[in-house]
XYZ file of C-alpha atoms in Angstrom:
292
model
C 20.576 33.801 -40.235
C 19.952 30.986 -37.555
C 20.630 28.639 -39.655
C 24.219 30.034 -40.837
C 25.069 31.726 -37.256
C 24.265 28.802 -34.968
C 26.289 25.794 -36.197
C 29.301 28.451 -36.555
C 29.013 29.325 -33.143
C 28.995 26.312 -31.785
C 31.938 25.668 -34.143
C 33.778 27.963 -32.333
C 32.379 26.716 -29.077
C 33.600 23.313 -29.690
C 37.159 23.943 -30.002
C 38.678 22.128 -26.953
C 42.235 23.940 -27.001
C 42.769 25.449 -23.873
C 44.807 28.518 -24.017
C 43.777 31.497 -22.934
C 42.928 33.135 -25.794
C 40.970 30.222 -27.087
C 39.084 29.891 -23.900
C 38.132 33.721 -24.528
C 36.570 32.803 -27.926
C 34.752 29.837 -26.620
C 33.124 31.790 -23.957
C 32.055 34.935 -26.206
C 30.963 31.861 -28.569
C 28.728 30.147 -25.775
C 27.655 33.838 -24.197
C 26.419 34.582 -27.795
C 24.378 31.724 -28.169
C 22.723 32.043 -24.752
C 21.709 35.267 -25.676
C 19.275 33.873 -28.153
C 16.794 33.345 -26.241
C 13.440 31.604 -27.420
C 14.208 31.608 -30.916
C 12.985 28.326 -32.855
C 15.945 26.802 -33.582
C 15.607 23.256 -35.662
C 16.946 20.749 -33.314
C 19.319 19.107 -35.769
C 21.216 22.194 -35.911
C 21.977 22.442 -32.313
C 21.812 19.299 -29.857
C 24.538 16.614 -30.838
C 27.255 19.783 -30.913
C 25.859 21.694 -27.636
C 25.437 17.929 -25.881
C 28.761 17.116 -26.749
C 30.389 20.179 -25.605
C 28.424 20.005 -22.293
C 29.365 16.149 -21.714
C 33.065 17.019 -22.590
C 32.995 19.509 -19.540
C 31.627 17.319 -17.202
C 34.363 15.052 -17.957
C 37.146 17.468 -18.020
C 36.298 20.916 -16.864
C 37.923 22.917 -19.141
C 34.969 25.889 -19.628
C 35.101 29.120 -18.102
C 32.281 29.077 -15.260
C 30.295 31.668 -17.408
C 31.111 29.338 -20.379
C 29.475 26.553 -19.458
C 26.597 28.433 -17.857
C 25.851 29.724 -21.354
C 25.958 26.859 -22.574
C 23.385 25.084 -20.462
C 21.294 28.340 -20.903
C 20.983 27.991 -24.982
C 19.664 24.309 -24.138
C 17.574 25.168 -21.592
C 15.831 28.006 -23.446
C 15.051 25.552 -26.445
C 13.349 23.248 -23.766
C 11.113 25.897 -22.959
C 9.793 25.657 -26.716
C 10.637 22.119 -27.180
C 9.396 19.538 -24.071
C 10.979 16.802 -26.340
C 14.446 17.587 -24.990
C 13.203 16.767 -21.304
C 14.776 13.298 -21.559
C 17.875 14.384 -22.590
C 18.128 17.381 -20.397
C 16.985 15.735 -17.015
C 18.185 11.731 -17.428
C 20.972 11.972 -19.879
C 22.990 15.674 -19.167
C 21.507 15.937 -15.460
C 20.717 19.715 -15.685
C 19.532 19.733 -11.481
C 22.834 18.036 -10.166
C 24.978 20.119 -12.704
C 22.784 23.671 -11.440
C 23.631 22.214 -7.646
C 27.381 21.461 -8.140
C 28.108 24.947 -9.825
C 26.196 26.955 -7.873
C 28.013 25.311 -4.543
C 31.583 26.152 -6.203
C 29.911 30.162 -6.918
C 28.958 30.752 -3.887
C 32.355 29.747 -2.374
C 34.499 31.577 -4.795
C 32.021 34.703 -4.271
C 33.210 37.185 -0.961
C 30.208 37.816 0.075
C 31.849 40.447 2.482
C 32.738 42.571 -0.595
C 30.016 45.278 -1.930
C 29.538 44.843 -5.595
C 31.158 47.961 -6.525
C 34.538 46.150 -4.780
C 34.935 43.333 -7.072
C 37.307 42.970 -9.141
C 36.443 41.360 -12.648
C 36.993 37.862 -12.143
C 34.342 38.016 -8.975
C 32.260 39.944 -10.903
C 31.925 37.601 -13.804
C 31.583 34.617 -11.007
C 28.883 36.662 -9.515
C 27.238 36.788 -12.910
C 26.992 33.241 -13.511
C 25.700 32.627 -10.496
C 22.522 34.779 -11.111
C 22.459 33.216 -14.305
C 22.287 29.786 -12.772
C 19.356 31.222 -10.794
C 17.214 32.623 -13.965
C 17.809 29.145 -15.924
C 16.731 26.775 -13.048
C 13.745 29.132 -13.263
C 12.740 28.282 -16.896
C 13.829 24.437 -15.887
C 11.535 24.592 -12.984
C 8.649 25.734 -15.159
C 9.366 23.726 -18.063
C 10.132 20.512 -16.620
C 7.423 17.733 -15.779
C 9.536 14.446 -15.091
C 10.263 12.947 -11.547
C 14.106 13.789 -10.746
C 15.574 12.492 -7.836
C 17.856 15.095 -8.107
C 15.291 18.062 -7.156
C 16.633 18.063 -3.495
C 20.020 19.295 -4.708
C 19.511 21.999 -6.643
C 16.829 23.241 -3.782
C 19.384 23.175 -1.709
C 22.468 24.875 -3.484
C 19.694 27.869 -4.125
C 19.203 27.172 -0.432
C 22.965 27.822 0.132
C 23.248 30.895 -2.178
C 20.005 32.613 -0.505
C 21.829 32.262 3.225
C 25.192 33.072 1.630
C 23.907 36.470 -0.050
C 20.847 37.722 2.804
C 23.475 39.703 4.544
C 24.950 41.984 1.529
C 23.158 40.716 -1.348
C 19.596 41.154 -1.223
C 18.847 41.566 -4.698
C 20.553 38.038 -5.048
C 18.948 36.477 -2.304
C 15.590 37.582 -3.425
C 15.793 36.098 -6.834
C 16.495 32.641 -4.737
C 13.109 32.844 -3.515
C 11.385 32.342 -6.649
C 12.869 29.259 -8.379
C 11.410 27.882 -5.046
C 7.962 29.498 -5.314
C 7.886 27.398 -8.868
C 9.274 24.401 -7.351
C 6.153 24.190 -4.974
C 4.015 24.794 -7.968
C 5.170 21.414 -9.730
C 3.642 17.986 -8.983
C 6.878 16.748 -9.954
C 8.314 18.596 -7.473
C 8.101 16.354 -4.409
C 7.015 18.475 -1.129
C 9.279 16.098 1.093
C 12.090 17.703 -1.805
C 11.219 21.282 -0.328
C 11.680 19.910 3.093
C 14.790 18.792 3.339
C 16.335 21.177 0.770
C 15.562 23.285 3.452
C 13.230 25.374 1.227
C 10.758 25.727 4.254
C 13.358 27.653 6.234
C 14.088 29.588 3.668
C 11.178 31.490 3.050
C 10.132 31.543 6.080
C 13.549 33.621 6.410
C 12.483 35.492 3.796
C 9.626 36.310 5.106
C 10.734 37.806 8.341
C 13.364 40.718 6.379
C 13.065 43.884 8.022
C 12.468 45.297 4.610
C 10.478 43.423 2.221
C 9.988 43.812 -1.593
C 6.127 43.252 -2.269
C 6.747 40.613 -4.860
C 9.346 38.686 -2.304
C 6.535 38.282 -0.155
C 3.851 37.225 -2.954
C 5.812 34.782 -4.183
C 6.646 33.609 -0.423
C 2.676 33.216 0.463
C 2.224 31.394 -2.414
C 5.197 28.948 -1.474
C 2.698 27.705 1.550
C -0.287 28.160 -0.473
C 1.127 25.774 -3.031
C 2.682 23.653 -0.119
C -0.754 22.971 1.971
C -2.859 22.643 -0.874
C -0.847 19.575 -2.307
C -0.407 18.172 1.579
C -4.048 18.356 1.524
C -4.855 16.702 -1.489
C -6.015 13.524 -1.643
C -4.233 10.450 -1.880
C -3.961 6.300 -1.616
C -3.737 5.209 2.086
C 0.683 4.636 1.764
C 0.846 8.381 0.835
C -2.190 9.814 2.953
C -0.169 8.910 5.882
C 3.047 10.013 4.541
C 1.268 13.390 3.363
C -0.158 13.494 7.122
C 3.191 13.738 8.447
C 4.814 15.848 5.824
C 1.553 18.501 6.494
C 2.709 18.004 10.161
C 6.653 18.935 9.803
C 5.439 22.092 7.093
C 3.152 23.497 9.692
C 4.822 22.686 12.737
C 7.351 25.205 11.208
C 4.376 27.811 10.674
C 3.138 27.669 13.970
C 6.658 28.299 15.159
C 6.802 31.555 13.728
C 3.154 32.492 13.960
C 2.330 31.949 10.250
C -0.331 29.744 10.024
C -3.495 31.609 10.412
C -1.956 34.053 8.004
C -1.087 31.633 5.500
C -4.892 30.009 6.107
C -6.297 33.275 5.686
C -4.863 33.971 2.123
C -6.312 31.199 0.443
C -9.838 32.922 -0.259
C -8.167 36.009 -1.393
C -5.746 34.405 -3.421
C -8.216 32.078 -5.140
C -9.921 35.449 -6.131
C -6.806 37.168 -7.188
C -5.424 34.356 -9.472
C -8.816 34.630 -11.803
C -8.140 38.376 -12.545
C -5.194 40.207 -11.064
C -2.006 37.572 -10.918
C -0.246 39.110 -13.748
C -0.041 42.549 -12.373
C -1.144 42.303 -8.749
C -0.393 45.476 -7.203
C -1.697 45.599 -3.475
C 1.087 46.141 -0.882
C 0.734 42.778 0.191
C 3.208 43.658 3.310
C 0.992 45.846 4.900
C -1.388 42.919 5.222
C 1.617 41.535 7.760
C 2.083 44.846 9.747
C 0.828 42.637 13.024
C 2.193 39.510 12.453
């Protein structure tokens, strides 16, 4: 069925008339194919038609917001299977600036003021996308292992979306927490990248919520766990020195708000947890916090 559904699709998909009725098909085309998921898909069913139609929007911007989010999710879900597409995906289609410019416009055509049961449809299928965004740069954040320059801006459009959606959106700002988490995970990930994408702040703002999911705040400790165990890793002399002051800006920022000894005090436990209990950790890790 793949191979008869997929290049029809993207048939449809491909059509670059731009009435309103067209645009409707194209996006239900695109939406569909996103919705595939990690299905092995041969490559030379796929990639020339869903790279053209993603260059063509750069270019001209005729997609649908949700459109071309779909489409960027069907690629980026055959990455996760297929680490041959890296190339194309990070040097050739520039998946991090394309995440950072769309989820800037998002947030600015979102009201955050409004409560999601006050949308109207057009906000709603904005606010959509921009979730959407979130999820993918996820699965790009786990999948991808090349040095990109262009890490800093999409850490800080999911920056701009967590400040943006704290106040009325908490289930949206939450989510912006862990694409970061991953980001500090990844070698490739530069920790001066986290820094001034103003991740640091960020979960350090996430940490201090009045009311905090359990999983926010795992996946905020292990942020700075990630964070100081790279700064502390050992490097040639050039980057020692750089890592010295890079260890000095991260924890200067700690010590601000009184996290450090906590953050020093989860290693051990941590180390323990990730052998056995990662995958379905269930201690109320906030109550550890009651005093800080």
């Amino acid at each position: 069925m793949l191979c008869v559904c997929v290049p029809c699709l993207l048939k449809v998909a491909s059509v670059k008339e731009e009435s309103e009725e067209t645009q409707k098909e194209v996006e239900m085309a695109l939406l569909t194919l996103s919705r595939m998921g990690y299905c092995l898909i041969e490559r030379e069913l796929y990639l020339k038609k869903i790279t053209e139609i993603i260059k063509h929007q750069q270019k001209q911007r005729n997609l649908t917001k949700l459109a071309y989010q779909s489409a960027w999710d069907f690629l980026i879900y055959r990455f996760w299977v297929d680490n041959s597409l890296e190339e194309v995906i990070v040097n050739e289609l520039h998946f991090s600036r394309e995440a950072a410019r769309e989820l800037e416009e998002l947030t600015k055509c979102v009201n955050w003021k409004k409560k999601e049961e006050e949308m109207n449809k057009e906000e709603a299928k904005e606010e959509f996308a921009l979730v959407r965004w979130l999820q993918t740069s996820n699965i790009y954040f786990l999948s991808c292992r090349l040095q990109n320059e262009e890490y800093v801006e999409l850490i800080g459009s999911i920056v701009q979306v967590y400040r943006a959606a704290k106040g009325n959106y908490g289930v949206i700002s939450n989510q912006c927490i862990y694409p970061l988490k991953i980001a500090a995970e990844r070698r490739d990930v530069r920790v001066e990248d986290l820094l001034n994408g103003g991740a640091v702040d960020t979960v350090l703002e996430g940490m201090q919520q009045p009311t905090l999911d359990d999983n926010v705040m795992r996946n905020c400790l292990y942020f700075f766990l990630n964070v100081s165990k790279r700064l502390k890793r050992k490097t040639d002399d050039e980057l020692e020195v750089k890592g010295k002051e890079l260890n000095r800006k991260v924890f200067e920022k700690l010590e601000e708000e009184g996290y450090e000894d906590v953050i020093t005090s989860f290693h051990k436990i941590f180390d323990y947890l990730n052998k056995k209990y990662y995958d379905d950790l269930s201690l109320s890790i906030s109550d550890y916090l009651v005093n800080v």
